[in-house]
mmCIF file of C-alpha atoms in Angstrom:
data_model
loop_
_atom_site.group_PDB
_atom_site.id
_atom_site.type_symbol
_atom_site.label_atom_id
_atom_site.label_comp_id
_atom_site.label_asym_id
_atom_site.label_seq_id
_atom_site.Cartn_x
_atom_site.Cartn_y
_atom_site.Cartn_z
ATOM 1 C CA UNK E 1 0.102 0.086 0.352
ATOM 2 C CA UNK E 2 2.563 2.495 1.126
ATOM 3 C CA UNK E 3 4.600 1.602 -2.277
ATOM 4 C CA UNK E 4 1.737 2.646 -3.819
ATOM 5 C CA UNK E 5 0.858 5.643 -2.608
ATOM 6 C CA UNK E 6 4.743 6.398 -2.845
ATOM 7 C CA UNK E 7 4.236 6.239 -6.367
ATOM 8 C CA UNK E 8 1.474 7.809 -7.245
ATOM 9 C CA UNK E 9 2.888 10.685 -5.292
ATOM 10 C CA UNK E 10 6.595 10.582 -7.688
ATOM 11 C CA UNK E 11 4.001 10.663 -11.067
ATOM 12 C CA UNK E 12 2.441 13.414 -9.984
ATOM 13 C CA UNK E 13 5.130 16.018 -8.852
ATOM 14 C CA UNK E 14 6.632 14.328 -12.762
ATOM 15 C CA UNK E 15 3.157 15.156 -14.490
ATOM 16 C CA UNK E 16 3.944 19.082 -12.224
ATOM 17 C CA UNK E 17 7.006 19.398 -13.688
ATOM 18 C CA UNK E 18 6.595 18.467 -17.397
ATOM 19 C CA UNK E 19 3.737 20.953 -17.126
ATOM 20 C CA UNK E 20 5.696 23.488 -15.979
ATOM 21 C CA UNK E 21 8.102 22.726 -18.176
ATOM 22 C CA UNK E 22 5.769 23.224 -20.932
ATOM 23 C CA UNK E 23 4.704 26.198 -19.364
ATOM 24 C CA UNK E 24 8.234 28.334 -19.673
ATOM 25 C CA UNK E 25 8.727 27.014 -23.611
ATOM 26 C CA UNK E 26 7.951 28.852 -26.750
ATOM 27 C CA UNK E 27 5.093 28.535 -28.839
ATOM 28 C CA UNK E 28 5.707 25.416 -31.146
ATOM 29 C CA UNK E 29 5.699 26.872 -34.539
ATOM 30 C CA UNK E 30 2.088 25.331 -35.174
ATOM 31 C CA UNK E 31 0.697 27.012 -32.709
ATOM 32 C CA UNK E 32 -2.131 29.560 -33.186
ATOM 33 C CA UNK E 33 -2.576 28.086 -36.442
ATOM 34 C CA UNK E 34 -6.194 26.857 -35.721
ATOM 35 C CA UNK E 35 -5.094 23.270 -37.555
ATOM 36 C CA UNK E 36 -3.799 24.940 -40.996
ATOM 37 C CA UNK E 37 -7.867 25.762 -40.862
ATOM 38 C CA UNK E 38 -7.033 29.031 -41.079
ATOM 39 C CA UNK E 39 -7.438 31.807 -44.482
ATOM 40 C CA UNK E 40 -6.035 34.356 -43.164
ATOM 41 C CA UNK E 41 -2.921 34.946 -40.582
ATOM 42 C CA UNK E 42 -2.772 38.320 -38.600
ATOM 43 C CA UNK E 43 0.473 39.362 -37.818
ATOM 44 C CA UNK E 44 1.319 42.781 -35.294
ATOM 45 C CA UNK E 45 4.953 44.014 -35.935
ATOM 46 C CA UNK E 46 6.736 46.471 -32.979
ATOM 47 C CA UNK E 47 9.491 48.875 -34.453
ATOM 48 C CA UNK E 48 11.780 50.600 -32.505
ATOM 49 C CA UNK E 49 12.146 53.462 -33.929
ATOM 50 C CA UNK E 50 10.802 53.850 -37.472
ATOM 51 C CA UNK E 51 12.510 57.827 -37.105
ATOM 52 C CA UNK E 52 15.487 56.063 -38.363
ATOM 53 C CA UNK E 53 16.684 54.834 -41.524
ATOM 54 C CA UNK E 54 17.850 51.524 -41.062
ATOM 55 C CA UNK E 55 14.195 50.800 -39.203
ATOM 56 C CA UNK E 56 12.168 52.736 -42.131
ATOM 57 C CA UNK E 57 14.294 50.346 -44.740
ATOM 58 C CA UNK E 58 13.241 47.295 -42.336
ATOM 59 C CA UNK E 59 10.303 48.315 -42.522
ATOM 60 C CA UNK E 60 8.993 48.964 -46.150
ATOM 61 C CA UNK E 61 11.060 46.038 -47.298
ATOM 62 C CA UNK E 62 9.147 43.552 -44.492
ATOM 63 C CA UNK E 63 6.630 44.464 -46.392
ATOM 64 C CA UNK E 64 7.703 43.718 -49.721
ATOM 65 C CA UNK E 65 8.305 40.092 -49.056
ATOM 66 C CA UNK E 66 5.494 39.382 -47.300
ATOM 67 C CA UNK E 67 3.565 40.196 -50.087
ATOM 68 C CA UNK E 68 4.744 36.974 -51.255
ATOM 69 C CA UNK E 69 2.226 35.507 -49.142
ATOM 70 C CA UNK E 70 -1.719 36.654 -49.515
ATOM 71 C CA UNK E 71 -2.624 34.928 -46.384
ATOM 72 C CA UNK E 72 -0.365 36.858 -44.565
ATOM 73 C CA UNK E 73 -1.543 40.657 -43.147
ATOM 74 C CA UNK E 74 0.277 42.882 -41.185
ATOM 75 C CA UNK E 75 -1.407 45.369 -39.206
ATOM 76 C CA UNK E 76 -0.297 48.440 -39.434
ATOM 77 C CA UNK E 77 3.741 48.851 -37.822
ATOM 78 C CA UNK E 78 3.342 50.090 -34.404
ATOM 79 C CA UNK E 79 6.187 52.652 -34.030
ATOM 80 C CA UNK E 80 7.919 52.309 -30.228
ATOM 81 C CA UNK E 81 9.987 55.790 -30.408
ATOM 82 C CA UNK E 82 12.573 55.218 -28.553
ATOM 83 C CA UNK E 83 9.798 54.391 -25.562
ATOM 84 C CA UNK E 84 10.434 51.135 -23.745
ATOM 85 C CA UNK E 85 7.131 51.662 -21.770
ATOM 86 C CA UNK E 86 5.599 52.479 -25.549
ATOM 87 C CA UNK E 87 6.784 49.234 -25.998
ATOM 88 C CA UNK E 88 6.082 47.038 -23.687
ATOM 89 C CA UNK E 89 1.909 48.537 -24.535
ATOM 90 C CA UNK E 90 2.547 47.912 -27.428
ATOM 91 C CA UNK E 91 3.254 43.946 -27.646
ATOM 92 C CA UNK E 92 0.176 44.267 -24.902
ATOM 93 C CA UNK E 93 -1.862 45.149 -27.447
ATOM 94 C CA UNK E 94 -1.284 42.927 -29.723
ATOM 95 C CA UNK E 95 -1.651 40.040 -27.471
ATOM 96 C CA UNK E 96 -4.904 41.376 -26.007
ATOM 97 C CA UNK E 97 -5.551 41.167 -30.420
ATOM 98 C CA UNK E 98 -4.876 37.845 -31.013
ATOM 99 C CA UNK E 99 -2.835 38.010 -33.472
ATOM 100 C CA UNK E 100 -1.851 34.751 -34.339
ATOM 101 C CA UNK E 101 1.785 35.880 -34.563
ATOM 102 C CA UNK E 102 3.444 39.115 -32.902
ATOM 103 C CA UNK E 103 7.960 40.009 -34.929
ATOM 104 C CA UNK E 104 9.469 43.275 -31.993
ATOM 105 C CA UNK E 105 12.385 44.814 -32.334
ATOM 106 C CA UNK E 106 13.049 45.169 -28.410
ATOM 107 C CA UNK E 107 13.794 49.453 -27.688
ATOM 108 C CA UNK E 108 15.796 47.676 -24.665
ATOM 109 C CA UNK E 109 16.398 44.273 -23.673
ATOM 110 C CA UNK E 110 15.424 43.976 -19.791
ATOM 111 C CA UNK E 111 11.990 46.476 -20.269
ATOM 112 C CA UNK E 112 10.285 44.150 -23.090
ATOM 113 C CA UNK E 113 11.604 40.606 -21.230
ATOM 114 C CA UNK E 114 8.402 40.129 -19.754
ATOM 115 C CA UNK E 115 6.079 41.081 -22.205
ATOM 116 C CA UNK E 116 7.609 38.478 -24.761
ATOM 117 C CA UNK E 117 7.204 36.199 -22.134
ATOM 118 C CA UNK E 118 3.614 37.346 -21.890
ATOM 119 C CA UNK E 119 3.214 36.651 -25.693
ATOM 120 C CA UNK E 120 4.838 33.513 -25.060
ATOM 121 C CA UNK E 121 2.442 32.125 -21.975
ATOM 122 C CA UNK E 122 -0.640 33.349 -24.614
ATOM 123 C CA UNK E 123 0.536 31.151 -27.296
ATOM 124 C CA UNK E 124 1.108 33.579 -29.239
ATOM 125 C CA UNK E 125 4.875 33.101 -31.921
ATOM 126 C CA UNK E 126 7.648 35.434 -31.619
ATOM 127 C CA UNK E 127 9.959 36.426 -33.913
ATOM 128 C CA UNK E 128 12.037 38.569 -32.037
ATOM 129 C CA UNK E 129 14.317 40.090 -34.591
ATOM 130 C CA UNK E 130 17.649 42.225 -34.544
ATOM 131 C CA UNK E 131 17.576 43.229 -31.191
ATOM 132 C CA UNK E 132 17.852 39.728 -27.825
ATOM 133 C CA UNK E 133 15.799 39.664 -24.825
ATOM 134 C CA UNK E 134 17.088 38.474 -22.001
ATOM 135 C CA UNK E 135 14.933 34.839 -22.007
ATOM 136 C CA UNK E 136 14.266 32.096 -24.471
ATOM 137 C CA UNK E 137 10.723 32.132 -24.845
ATOM 138 C CA UNK E 138 10.495 33.403 -28.268
ATOM 139 C CA UNK E 139 10.385 31.249 -31.387
ATOM 140 C CA UNK E 140 12.730 32.276 -33.037
ATOM 141 C CA UNK E 141 15.968 35.049 -33.787
ATOM 142 C CA UNK E 142 17.227 36.877 -36.741
ATOM 143 C CA UNK E 143 20.293 39.242 -36.317
ATOM 144 C CA UNK E 144 23.625 40.065 -36.735
ATOM 145 C CA UNK E 145 26.542 39.716 -35.680
ATOM 146 C CA UNK E 146 27.706 42.970 -33.395
ATOM 147 C CA UNK E 147 30.793 41.910 -32.070
ATOM 148 C CA UNK E 148 31.988 40.635 -35.788
ATOM 149 C CA UNK E 149 30.578 43.603 -37.345
ATOM 150 C CA UNK E 150 32.405 45.402 -34.720
ATOM 151 C CA UNK E 151 35.715 43.992 -34.608
ATOM 152 C CA UNK E 152 35.226 44.291 -38.610
ATOM 153 C CA UNK E 153 34.936 47.650 -38.294
ATOM 154 C CA UNK E 154 38.379 47.855 -36.153
ATOM 155 C CA UNK E 155 40.473 45.748 -38.412
ATOM 156 C CA UNK E 156 39.252 47.591 -40.931
ATOM 157 C CA UNK E 157 40.357 51.515 -38.064
ATOM 158 C CA UNK E 158 44.528 49.698 -38.030
ATOM 159 C CA UNK E 159 43.795 49.376 -41.575
ATOM 160 C CA UNK E 160 43.647 53.372 -41.958
ATOM 161 C CA UNK E 161 46.267 54.172 -39.475
ATOM 162 C CA UNK E 162 49.307 52.167 -38.696
ATOM 163 C CA UNK E 163 51.446 54.450 -37.391
ATOM 164 C CA UNK E 164 48.105 55.482 -35.143
ATOM 165 C CA UNK E 165 46.340 58.021 -34.298
ATOM 166 C CA UNK E 166 42.847 59.628 -32.189
ATOM 167 C CA UNK E 167 39.592 57.821 -32.590
ATOM 168 C CA UNK E 168 36.215 58.910 -31.469
ATOM 169 C CA UNK E 169 32.691 56.829 -30.252
ATOM 170 C CA UNK E 170 29.332 57.241 -31.827
ATOM 171 C CA UNK E 171 27.605 55.180 -29.482
ATOM 172 C CA UNK E 172 23.725 53.995 -30.373
ATOM 173 C CA UNK E 173 21.330 54.231 -27.209
ATOM 174 C CA UNK E 174 23.428 52.822 -24.503
ATOM 175 C CA UNK E 175 21.503 49.551 -22.776
ATOM 176 C CA UNK E 176 21.079 48.287 -26.558
ATOM 177 C CA UNK E 177 22.862 45.074 -26.978
ATOM 178 C CA UNK E 178 23.646 46.241 -30.457
ATOM 179 C CA UNK E 179 25.554 49.590 -29.070
ATOM 180 C CA UNK E 180 27.913 47.290 -26.205
ATOM 181 C CA UNK E 181 28.460 44.714 -28.768
ATOM 182 C CA UNK E 182 29.614 46.443 -31.298
ATOM 183 C CA UNK E 183 31.775 48.577 -28.828
ATOM 184 C CA UNK E 184 32.623 45.646 -27.614
ATOM 185 C CA UNK E 185 34.354 44.499 -31.072
ATOM 186 C CA UNK E 186 35.459 47.351 -32.481
ATOM 187 C CA UNK E 187 38.138 47.926 -28.551
ATOM 188 C CA UNK E 188 39.514 44.146 -29.235
ATOM 189 C CA UNK E 189 40.868 45.494 -32.886
ATOM 190 C CA UNK E 190 42.178 47.609 -32.360
ATOM 191 C CA UNK E 191 44.249 46.641 -29.354
ATOM 192 C CA UNK E 192 46.330 44.607 -32.245
ATOM 193 C CA UNK E 193 47.706 48.402 -32.178
ATOM 194 C CA UNK E 194 48.882 50.327 -28.890
ATOM 195 C CA UNK E 195 49.274 54.192 -30.255
ATOM 196 C CA UNK E 196 45.113 53.550 -31.941
ATOM 197 C CA UNK E 197 43.547 55.815 -28.598
ATOM 198 C CA UNK E 198 40.177 56.415 -28.698
ATOM 199 C CA UNK E 199 39.898 59.436 -27.163
ATOM 200 C CA UNK E 200 36.416 60.795 -26.619
ATOM 201 C CA UNK E 201 33.480 58.229 -26.644
ATOM 202 C CA UNK E 202 29.359 59.449 -26.773
ATOM 203 C CA UNK E 203 25.399 58.303 -26.500
ATOM 204 C CA UNK E 204 24.889 59.111 -30.526
ATOM 205 C CA UNK E 205 21.148 57.656 -30.119
ATOM 206 C CA UNK E 206 21.396 56.192 -33.212
ATOM 207 C CA UNK E 207 20.410 59.307 -34.915
ATOM 208 C CA UNK E 208 22.171 62.101 -37.031
ATOM 209 C CA UNK E 209 21.104 65.301 -36.074
ATOM 210 C CA UNK E 210 22.378 63.666 -31.699
ATOM 211 C CA UNK E 211 26.042 63.016 -33.867
ATOM 212 C CA UNK E 212 26.976 66.643 -35.872
ATOM 213 C CA UNK E 213 26.991 68.475 -32.669
ATOM 214 C CA UNK E 214 28.777 65.350 -30.249
ATOM 215 C CA UNK E 215 31.277 65.762 -33.219
ATOM 216 C CA UNK E 216 31.672 70.158 -32.867
ATOM 217 C CA UNK E 217 32.579 69.962 -29.627
ATOM 218 C CA UNK E 218 34.855 67.623 -29.653
ATOM 219 C CA UNK E 219 36.269 69.472 -32.715
ATOM 220 C CA UNK E 220 36.573 72.442 -30.399
ATOM 221 C CA UNK E 221 37.533 70.320 -27.639
ATOM 222 C CA UNK E 222 40.503 67.446 -29.715
ATOM 223 C CA UNK E 223 43.479 69.219 -32.340
ATOM 224 C CA UNK E 224 43.504 66.474 -33.246
ATOM 225 C CA UNK E 225 40.617 63.647 -33.962
ATOM 226 C CA UNK E 226 41.554 60.978 -36.871
ATOM 227 C CA UNK E 227 38.915 58.546 -37.102
ATOM 228 C CA UNK E 228 35.314 58.977 -36.591
ATOM 229 C CA UNK E 229 34.071 55.335 -35.793
ATOM 230 C CA UNK E 230 29.919 55.446 -35.685
ATOM 231 C CA UNK E 231 28.622 52.855 -34.284
ATOM 232 C CA UNK E 232 25.954 53.573 -37.062
ATOM 233 C CA UNK E 233 26.168 55.221 -41.045
ATOM 234 C CA UNK E 234 23.553 58.072 -40.211
ATOM 235 C CA UNK E 235 25.834 58.785 -37.026
ATOM 236 C CA UNK E 236 29.520 58.645 -38.825
ATOM 237 C CA UNK E 237 27.329 60.956 -41.990
ATOM 238 C CA UNK E 238 26.278 63.392 -38.512
ATOM 239 C CA UNK E 239 29.968 63.760 -37.706
ATOM 240 C CA UNK E 240 31.562 63.856 -41.493
ATOM 241 C CA UNK E 241 28.432 66.893 -41.739
ATOM 242 C CA UNK E 242 30.555 68.951 -38.515
ATOM 243 C CA UNK E 243 33.593 67.894 -39.376
ATOM 244 C CA UNK E 244 33.320 69.143 -43.164
ATOM 245 C CA UNK E 245 31.668 73.027 -42.247
ATOM 246 C CA UNK E 246 34.532 72.566 -40.032
ATOM 247 C CA UNK E 247 37.422 72.090 -42.583
ATOM 248 C CA UNK E 248 38.438 69.106 -41.012
ATOM 249 C CA UNK E 249 36.680 66.363 -43.689
ATOM 250 C CA UNK E 250 39.424 65.663 -45.814
ATOM 251 C CA UNK E 251 41.845 65.255 -42.748
ATOM 252 C CA UNK E 252 39.572 62.301 -40.414
ATOM 253 C CA UNK E 253 38.807 58.930 -41.484
ATOM 254 C CA UNK E 254 34.984 57.699 -41.042
ATOM 255 C CA UNK E 255 33.765 54.304 -40.205
ATOM 256 C CA UNK E 256 29.719 53.419 -40.353
ATOM 257 C CA UNK E 257 27.603 50.590 -39.945
ATOM 258 C CA UNK E 258 24.073 49.068 -41.429
ATOM 259 C CA UNK E 259 25.418 50.649 -44.922
ATOM 260 C CA UNK E 260 21.412 50.849 -46.842
ATOM 261 C CA UNK E 261 21.001 50.656 -50.612
ATOM 262 C CA UNK E 262 18.816 54.367 -50.358
ATOM 263 C CA UNK E 263 20.290 57.948 -51.448
ATOM 264 C CA UNK E 264 21.195 58.824 -48.862
ATOM 265 C CA UNK E 265 22.883 55.615 -46.771
ATOM 266 C CA UNK E 266 26.451 54.394 -46.667
ATOM 267 C CA UNK E 267 26.523 52.535 -49.232
ATOM 268 C CA UNK E 268 27.189 55.624 -51.681
ATOM 269 C CA UNK E 269 28.719 57.267 -48.784
ATOM 270 C CA UNK E 270 31.726 55.384 -49.585
ATOM 271 C CA UNK E 271 31.341 56.160 -52.873
ATOM 272 C CA UNK E 272 31.297 60.149 -52.628
ATOM 273 C CA UNK E 273 33.703 59.069 -50.163
ATOM 274 C CA UNK E 274 32.861 60.783 -47.339
ATOM 275 C CA UNK E 275 33.042 56.973 -44.816
ATOM 276 C CA UNK E 276 36.277 55.428 -45.611
ATOM 277 C CA UNK E 277 34.170 52.196 -44.704
ATOM 278 C CA UNK E 278 31.027 50.356 -44.119
ATOM 279 C CA UNK E 279 29.256 47.502 -43.087
ATOM 280 C CA UNK E 280 25.937 45.812 -44.428
ATOM 281 C CA UNK E 281 24.323 44.918 -41.163
ATOM 282 C CA UNK E 282 21.201 42.974 -42.709
ATOM 283 C CA UNK E 283 17.514 44.000 -41.956
ATOM 284 C CA UNK E 284 16.592 39.835 -41.377
ATOM 285 C CA UNK E 285 13.567 41.220 -43.271
ATOM 286 C CA UNK E 286 13.747 39.056 -45.911
ATOM 287 C CA UNK E 287 13.952 35.675 -43.037
ATOM 288 C CA UNK E 288 11.912 37.453 -41.219
ATOM 289 C CA UNK E 289 8.780 37.284 -43.778
ATOM 290 C CA UNK E 290 9.543 33.789 -44.437
ATOM 291 C CA UNK E 291 9.881 32.534 -40.756
ATOM 292 C CA UNK E 292 6.776 33.534 -40.013
ATOM 293 C CA UNK E 293 4.745 32.275 -43.020
ATOM 294 C CA UNK E 294 6.415 28.435 -42.020
ATOM 295 C CA UNK E 295 5.875 29.606 -37.990
ATOM 296 C CA UNK E 296 1.566 30.781 -39.021
ATOM 297 C CA UNK E 297 1.885 27.290 -41.307
ATOM 298 C CA UNK E 298 2.784 24.496 -38.104
ATOM 299 C CA UNK E 299 6.842 24.542 -40.164
ATOM 300 C CA UNK E 300 9.381 24.319 -38.260
ATOM 301 C CA UNK E 301 12.229 27.087 -38.265
ATOM 302 C CA UNK E 302 15.304 27.233 -36.256
ATOM 303 C CA UNK E 303 15.562 28.891 -32.705
ATOM 304 C CA UNK E 304 18.481 31.235 -33.984
ATOM 305 C CA UNK E 305 19.221 32.350 -37.422
ATOM 306 C CA UNK E 306 22.866 34.481 -37.350
ATOM 307 C CA UNK E 307 23.861 36.636 -40.203
ATOM 308 C CA UNK E 308 26.259 37.416 -41.807
ATOM 309 C CA UNK E 309 28.184 40.924 -42.653
ATOM 310 C CA UNK E 310 29.620 42.562 -46.403
ATOM 311 C CA UNK E 311 32.550 45.154 -46.491
ATOM 312 C CA UNK E 312 31.545 47.820 -47.935
ATOM 313 C CA UNK E 313 34.042 49.560 -50.245
ATOM 314 C CA UNK E 314 34.565 51.758 -53.008
ATOM 315 C CA UNK E 315 35.372 48.411 -54.905
ATOM 316 C CA UNK E 316 32.261 46.548 -54.236
ATOM 317 C CA UNK E 317 30.146 49.605 -53.386
ATOM 318 C CA UNK E 318 28.786 49.949 -57.153
ATOM 319 C CA UNK E 319 27.595 46.206 -57.094
ATOM 320 C CA UNK E 320 26.263 45.799 -53.000
ATOM 321 C CA UNK E 321 23.980 48.909 -54.342
ATOM 322 C CA UNK E 322 22.976 46.964 -56.711
ATOM 323 C CA UNK E 323 22.162 44.088 -55.255
ATOM 324 C CA UNK E 324 19.821 45.503 -51.649
ATOM 325 C CA UNK E 325 18.392 47.614 -53.475
ATOM 326 C CA UNK E 326 14.951 47.244 -53.931
ATOM 327 C CA UNK E 327 13.156 51.092 -54.885
ATOM 328 C CA UNK E 328 12.430 49.325 -57.992
ATOM 329 C CA UNK E 329 10.475 46.237 -56.728
#
């Protein structure tokens, strides 16, 4: 009798453990598809900040690639405007609407973690695009390797400054993981030349209009600046404008990241000689569209999709522009 009671108690405990484990898992790819019988799937997307050219381009590309799937409806993209509180509210609103899938590009990882977990608990598949959150309870992550990109930017700085020099660094939002990673990779790479020194760094919030006055201050404070490392092309170009106005642009090297194929993007800036180099930071829009389609139709997807990068130089800029330009499509 005692053995029977013990066996029953063990079984109950095991079932409870399995139930708890299942509750913490991300929804499976087939979650929310009603057995595949739905005629129309609704997808919500919360974007961190539409004002950044990279994110505006990501939005356009996502709409473009989702047009391949007529049974998927993308709701109007929600713009968090760099506010984590706003973005949390947007995600919760999509959960209330019971969307079939959710895409989110987090403004900051920590504040968005609970909201993504709520979507997971509601059995809504979540694609985390570009920036991470502090939970594994999502269906897929798609984004670039920012440490690698930062390292490549640092390696290019070492080539541009073989005899050493003074570097200023325009960083994104300090709590953003891409900013942390791009800084880390860059500093690791320039350590190869101890004569290269970062003499100043500031948060530029990813925006050109923030970078220009910062660079103006640095030019007034530091008689010798040899290279500007911008965590994205708009900030690098904002610094270039300040240096150009001061008559010093031709004495300074500028490195950016993003490499957008748009008229005022990084690829064109390399062609024009405004940037010495930039690095393609894929938007992940096509991968996101294909992944959400697979999820909604019950197909398996990779949990983490890390995208590669390409350095943009004067030699390959024209070809890369043609490759990534979607303006005629």
